[in-house]
Coordinates of C-alpha atoms in Angstrom, one line a residue:
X1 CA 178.0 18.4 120.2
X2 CA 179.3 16.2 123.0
X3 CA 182.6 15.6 123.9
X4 CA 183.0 12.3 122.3
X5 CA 181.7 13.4 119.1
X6 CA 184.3 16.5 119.0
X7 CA 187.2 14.2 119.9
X8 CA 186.0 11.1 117.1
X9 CA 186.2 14.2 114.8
X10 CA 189.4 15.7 115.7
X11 CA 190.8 12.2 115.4
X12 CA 189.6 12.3 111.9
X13 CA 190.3 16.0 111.0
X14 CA 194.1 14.8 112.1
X15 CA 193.9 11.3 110.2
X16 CA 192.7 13.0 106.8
X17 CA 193.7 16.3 107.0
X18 CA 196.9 15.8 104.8
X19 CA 195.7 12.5 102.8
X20 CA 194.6 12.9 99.1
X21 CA 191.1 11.6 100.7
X22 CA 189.2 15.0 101.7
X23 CA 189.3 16.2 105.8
X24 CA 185.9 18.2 104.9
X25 CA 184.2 15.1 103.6
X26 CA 185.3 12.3 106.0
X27 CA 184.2 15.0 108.6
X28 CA 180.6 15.2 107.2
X29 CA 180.2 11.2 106.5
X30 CA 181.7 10.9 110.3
X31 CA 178.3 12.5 111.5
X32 CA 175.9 10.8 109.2
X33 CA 177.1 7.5 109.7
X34 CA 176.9 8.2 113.2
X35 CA 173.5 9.6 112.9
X36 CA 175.4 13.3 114.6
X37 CA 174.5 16.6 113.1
X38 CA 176.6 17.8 110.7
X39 CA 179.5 19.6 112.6
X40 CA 179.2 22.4 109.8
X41 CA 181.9 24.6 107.6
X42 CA 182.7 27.1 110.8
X43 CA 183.6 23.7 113.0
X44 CA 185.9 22.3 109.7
X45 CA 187.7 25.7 109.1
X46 CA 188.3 25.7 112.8
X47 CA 189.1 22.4 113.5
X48 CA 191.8 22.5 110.5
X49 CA 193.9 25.6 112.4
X50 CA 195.0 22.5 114.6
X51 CA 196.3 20.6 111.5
X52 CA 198.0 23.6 110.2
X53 CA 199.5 24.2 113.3
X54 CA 200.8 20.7 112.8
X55 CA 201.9 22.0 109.2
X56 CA 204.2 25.5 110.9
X57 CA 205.8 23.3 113.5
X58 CA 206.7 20.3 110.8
X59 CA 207.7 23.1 108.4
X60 CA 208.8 25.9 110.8
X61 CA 212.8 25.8 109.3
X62 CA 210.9 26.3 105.7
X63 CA 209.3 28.5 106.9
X64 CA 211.3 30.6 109.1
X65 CA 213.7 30.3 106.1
X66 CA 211.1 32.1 103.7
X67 CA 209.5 34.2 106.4
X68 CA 213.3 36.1 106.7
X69 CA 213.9 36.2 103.1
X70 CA 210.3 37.7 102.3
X71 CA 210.5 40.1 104.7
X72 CA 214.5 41.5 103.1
X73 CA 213.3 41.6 99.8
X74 CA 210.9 44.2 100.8
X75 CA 213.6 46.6 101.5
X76 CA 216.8 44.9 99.4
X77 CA 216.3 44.5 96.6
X78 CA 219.1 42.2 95.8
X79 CA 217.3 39.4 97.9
X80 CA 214.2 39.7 95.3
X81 CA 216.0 37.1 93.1
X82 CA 216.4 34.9 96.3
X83 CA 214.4 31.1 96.0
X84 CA 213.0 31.7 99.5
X85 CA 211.7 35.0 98.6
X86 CA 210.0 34.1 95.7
X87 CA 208.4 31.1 97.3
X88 CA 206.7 33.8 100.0
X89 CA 205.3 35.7 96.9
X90 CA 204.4 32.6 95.3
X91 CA 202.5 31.0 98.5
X92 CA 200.8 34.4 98.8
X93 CA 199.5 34.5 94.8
X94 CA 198.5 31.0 94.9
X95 CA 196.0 32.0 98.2
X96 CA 194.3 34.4 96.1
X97 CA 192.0 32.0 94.3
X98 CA 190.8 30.7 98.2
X99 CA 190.4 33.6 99.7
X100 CA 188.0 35.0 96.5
X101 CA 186.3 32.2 95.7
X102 CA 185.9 31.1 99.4
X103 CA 184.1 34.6 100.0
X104 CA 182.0 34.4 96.9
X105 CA 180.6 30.8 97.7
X106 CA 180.2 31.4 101.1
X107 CA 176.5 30.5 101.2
X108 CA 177.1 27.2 98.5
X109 CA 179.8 26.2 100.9
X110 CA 177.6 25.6 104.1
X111 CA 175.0 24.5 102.0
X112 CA 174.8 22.7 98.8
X113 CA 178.3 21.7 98.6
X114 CA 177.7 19.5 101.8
X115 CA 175.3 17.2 100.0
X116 CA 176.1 13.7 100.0
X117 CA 175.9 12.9 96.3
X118 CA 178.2 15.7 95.1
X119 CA 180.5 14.4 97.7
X120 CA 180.3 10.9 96.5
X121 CA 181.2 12.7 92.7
X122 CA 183.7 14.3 93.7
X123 CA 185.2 11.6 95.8
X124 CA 185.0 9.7 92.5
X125 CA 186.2 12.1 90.4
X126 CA 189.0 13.5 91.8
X127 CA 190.2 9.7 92.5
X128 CA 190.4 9.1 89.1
X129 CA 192.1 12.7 88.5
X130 CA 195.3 11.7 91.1
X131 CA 195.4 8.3 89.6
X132 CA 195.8 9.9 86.2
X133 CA 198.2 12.1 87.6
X134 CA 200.8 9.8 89.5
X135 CA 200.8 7.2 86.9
X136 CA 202.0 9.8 84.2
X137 CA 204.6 11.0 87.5
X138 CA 205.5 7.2 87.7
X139 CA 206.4 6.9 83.7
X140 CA 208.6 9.5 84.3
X141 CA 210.7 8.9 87.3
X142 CA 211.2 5.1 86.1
X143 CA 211.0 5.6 82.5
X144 CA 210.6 2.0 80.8
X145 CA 210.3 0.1 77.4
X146 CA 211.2 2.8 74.8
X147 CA 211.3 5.4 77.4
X148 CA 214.3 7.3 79.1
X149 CA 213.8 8.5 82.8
X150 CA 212.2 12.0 82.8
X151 CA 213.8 14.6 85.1
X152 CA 210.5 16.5 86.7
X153 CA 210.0 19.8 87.8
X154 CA 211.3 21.0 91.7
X155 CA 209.8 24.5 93.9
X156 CA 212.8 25.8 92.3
X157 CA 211.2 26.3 88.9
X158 CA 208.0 27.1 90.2
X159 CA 206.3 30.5 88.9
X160 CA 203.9 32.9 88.7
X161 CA 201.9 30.4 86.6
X162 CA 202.0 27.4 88.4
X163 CA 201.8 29.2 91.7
X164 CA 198.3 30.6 90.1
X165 CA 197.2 26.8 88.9
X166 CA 198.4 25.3 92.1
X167 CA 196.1 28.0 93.7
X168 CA 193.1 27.0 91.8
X169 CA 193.3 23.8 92.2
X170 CA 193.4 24.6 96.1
X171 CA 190.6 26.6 95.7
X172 CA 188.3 23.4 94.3
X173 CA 189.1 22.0 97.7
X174 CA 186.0 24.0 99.2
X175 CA 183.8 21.2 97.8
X176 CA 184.1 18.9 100.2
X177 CA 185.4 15.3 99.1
X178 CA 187.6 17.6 96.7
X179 CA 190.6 16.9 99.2
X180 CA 193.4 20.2 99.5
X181 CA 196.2 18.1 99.4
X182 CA 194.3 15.8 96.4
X183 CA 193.8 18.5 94.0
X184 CA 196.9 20.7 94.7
X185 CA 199.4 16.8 94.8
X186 CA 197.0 16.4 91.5
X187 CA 197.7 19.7 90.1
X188 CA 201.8 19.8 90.6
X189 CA 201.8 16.4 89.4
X190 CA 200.2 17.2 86.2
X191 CA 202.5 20.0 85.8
X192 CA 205.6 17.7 86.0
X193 CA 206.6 18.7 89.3
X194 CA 207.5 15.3 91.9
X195 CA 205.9 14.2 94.2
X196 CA 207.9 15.9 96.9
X197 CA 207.7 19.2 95.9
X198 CA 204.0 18.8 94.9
X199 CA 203.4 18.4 98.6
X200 CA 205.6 20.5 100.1
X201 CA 203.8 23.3 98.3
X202 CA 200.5 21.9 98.7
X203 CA 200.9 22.1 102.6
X204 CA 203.1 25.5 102.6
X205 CA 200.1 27.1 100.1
X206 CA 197.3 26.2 102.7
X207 CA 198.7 27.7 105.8
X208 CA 197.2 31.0 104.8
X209 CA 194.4 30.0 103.5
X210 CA 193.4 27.5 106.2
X211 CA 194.4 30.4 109.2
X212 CA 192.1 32.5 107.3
X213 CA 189.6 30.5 107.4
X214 CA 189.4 29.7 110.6
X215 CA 190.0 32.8 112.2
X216 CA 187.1 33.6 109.8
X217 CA 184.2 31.1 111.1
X218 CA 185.6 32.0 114.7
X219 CA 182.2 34.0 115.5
X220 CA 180.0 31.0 114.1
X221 CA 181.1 29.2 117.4
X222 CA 178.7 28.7 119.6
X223 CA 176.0 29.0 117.4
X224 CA 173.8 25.7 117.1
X225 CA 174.5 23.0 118.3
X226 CA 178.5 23.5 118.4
X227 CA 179.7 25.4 120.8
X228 CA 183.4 26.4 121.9
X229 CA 185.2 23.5 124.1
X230 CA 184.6 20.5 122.2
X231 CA 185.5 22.8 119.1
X232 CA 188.7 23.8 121.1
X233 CA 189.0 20.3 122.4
X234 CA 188.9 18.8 118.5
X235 CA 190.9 21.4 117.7
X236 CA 193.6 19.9 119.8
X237 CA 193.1 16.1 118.9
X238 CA 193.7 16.8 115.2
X239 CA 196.8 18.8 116.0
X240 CA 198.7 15.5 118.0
X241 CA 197.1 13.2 115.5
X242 CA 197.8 15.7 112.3
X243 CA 201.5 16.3 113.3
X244 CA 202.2 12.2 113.2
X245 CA 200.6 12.0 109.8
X246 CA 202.1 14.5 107.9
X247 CA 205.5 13.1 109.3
X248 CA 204.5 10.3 107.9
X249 CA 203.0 10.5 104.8
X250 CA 206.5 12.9 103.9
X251 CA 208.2 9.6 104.0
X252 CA 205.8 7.6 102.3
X253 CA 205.2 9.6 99.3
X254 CA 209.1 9.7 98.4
X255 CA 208.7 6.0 97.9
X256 CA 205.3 5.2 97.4
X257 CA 202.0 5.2 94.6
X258 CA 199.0 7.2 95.2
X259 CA 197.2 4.5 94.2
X260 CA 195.8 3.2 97.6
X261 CA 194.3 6.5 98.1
X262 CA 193.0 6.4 94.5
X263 CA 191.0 2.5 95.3
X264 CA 190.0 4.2 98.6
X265 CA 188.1 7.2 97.2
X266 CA 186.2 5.4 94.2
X267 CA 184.7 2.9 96.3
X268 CA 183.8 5.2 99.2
X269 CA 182.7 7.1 96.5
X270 CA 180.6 3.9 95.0
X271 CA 179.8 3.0 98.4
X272 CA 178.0 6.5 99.5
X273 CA 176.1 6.2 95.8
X274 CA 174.8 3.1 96.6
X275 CA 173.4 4.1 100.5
X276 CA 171.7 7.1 99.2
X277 CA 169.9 5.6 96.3
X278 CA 169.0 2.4 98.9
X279 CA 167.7 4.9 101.4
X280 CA 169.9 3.6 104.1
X281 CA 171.2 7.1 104.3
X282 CA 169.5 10.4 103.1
X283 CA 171.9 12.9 101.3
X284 CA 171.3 15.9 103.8
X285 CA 171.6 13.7 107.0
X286 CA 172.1 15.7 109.6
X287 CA 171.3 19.4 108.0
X288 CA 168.3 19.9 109.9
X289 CA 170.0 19.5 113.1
X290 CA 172.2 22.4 113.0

């Protein structure tokens, strides 16, 4: 991997890292359009530690906040009934279904998964799924024609199962073109929570997971063609870039529809389909090569 190739794709771990549209899939469809080999699962998972380091510095009052409380209510038990405490068990029962699942699909993960037509599906899917889900979080918060506004759900009435269905729907984010922040936003949404708090959780509930995996796939460097400082060097583009989106898109989902990241993923989605089955682009470009 050259050093121009690791900074395009830490530019683009950073730009899609936190938008519904799928960091693990924009990464692979970087290389093949580019003709690159694919930078691989280990350069993703480590690649994403500079994002989530984006995430603790964004978050670091939540965090520090939680951190505290978690750590009282091992020993007092009068802090066990304390939001931030619950919250710390909660982020740490919703990283369950990752961390087992990621294990057992290891080998599906680096392989299969990264095929171009089941990213195109679940581009596609997926779209539809968030669409679904912020229109019926849109009837709610403005209510209309024989409808009363309908109060939805905060992290304050989030438990044990939610925090288990947000986790799951995290967990489907190992396909790539799934999208983390997609299918947890999609999830929370569908449970009534807003937009907000479907976020906030969404990026609290991957910090684990995404360390993890990282720290995980650290020995895989070096290996093939990707070795450590343009992994480092990415590493440290999609931190910069990472931190200004996620300020960003905070602001922008307070006030704004889903819905541009809902056209986006159908016709990339569409668009991948229709490459493929034209032969412009084969649907392991890139595998051979490392």
């Amino acid at each position: 991997m050259s050093w121009f190739e690791s900074f395009v794709l830490g530019l683009v771990q950073g730009l899609t890292e936190f938008l519904p549209i799928s960091s693990s899939a924009h990464l692979r469809l970087t290389a093949a359009f580019a003709g690159w080999h694919d930078p691989g699962a280990a350069f993703t998972a480590i690649s994403q530690i500079g994002t989530e380091a984006a995430v603790l510095i964004y978050f670091r009052k939540d965090i520090a906040r939680i951190l505290s409380a978690w750590f009282r209510s091992l020993t007092d038990r009068s802090m066990r009934g304390d939001h931030d405490a619950q919250m710390g068990w909660l982020v740490i029962v919703g990283s369950i279904p990752i961390g087992v699942l990621g294990i057992t699909l290891k080998d599906q993960i680096e392989g299969p998964f990264r095929d171009l037509r089941l990213i195109a599906t679940t581009l596609i899917v997926m779209g539809i799924v968030l669409g679904v889900a912020d229109r019926l979080a849109a009837r709610d918060e403005t209510g209309g024609k024989h409808r009363v506004v309908k109060e939805r759900k905060t992290l304050k009435d989030l438990g044990v199962k939610d925090g288990l269905i947000y986790g799951f729907c995290q967990a489907m984010a190992l396909i790539p073109g799934v999208s983390r922040s997609g299918a947890t936003i999609s999830g929370g949404l569908l449970m009534g929570y807003t937009r907000e708090s479907a976020a906030r959780y969404s990026f609290l509930l991957a910090i684990p997971a995404v360390l993890a995996s990282g720290a995980y796939e650290l020995k895989d460097v070096g290996e093939g063609h990707v070795s450590w400082g343009p992994t480092i060097f990415a590493t440290l583009v999609a931190f910069f870039v990472g931190y200004a989106v996620i300020a960003w898109f905070m602001k922008f989902i307070t006030t704004k529809s889903f819905m541009p990241f809902v056209i986006y993923r159908v016709a990339l989605g569409i668009l991948i389909f229709a490459l493929v089955s034209a032969g412009v682009l084969s649907p392991h470009a890139g595998e051979s090569g490392g």
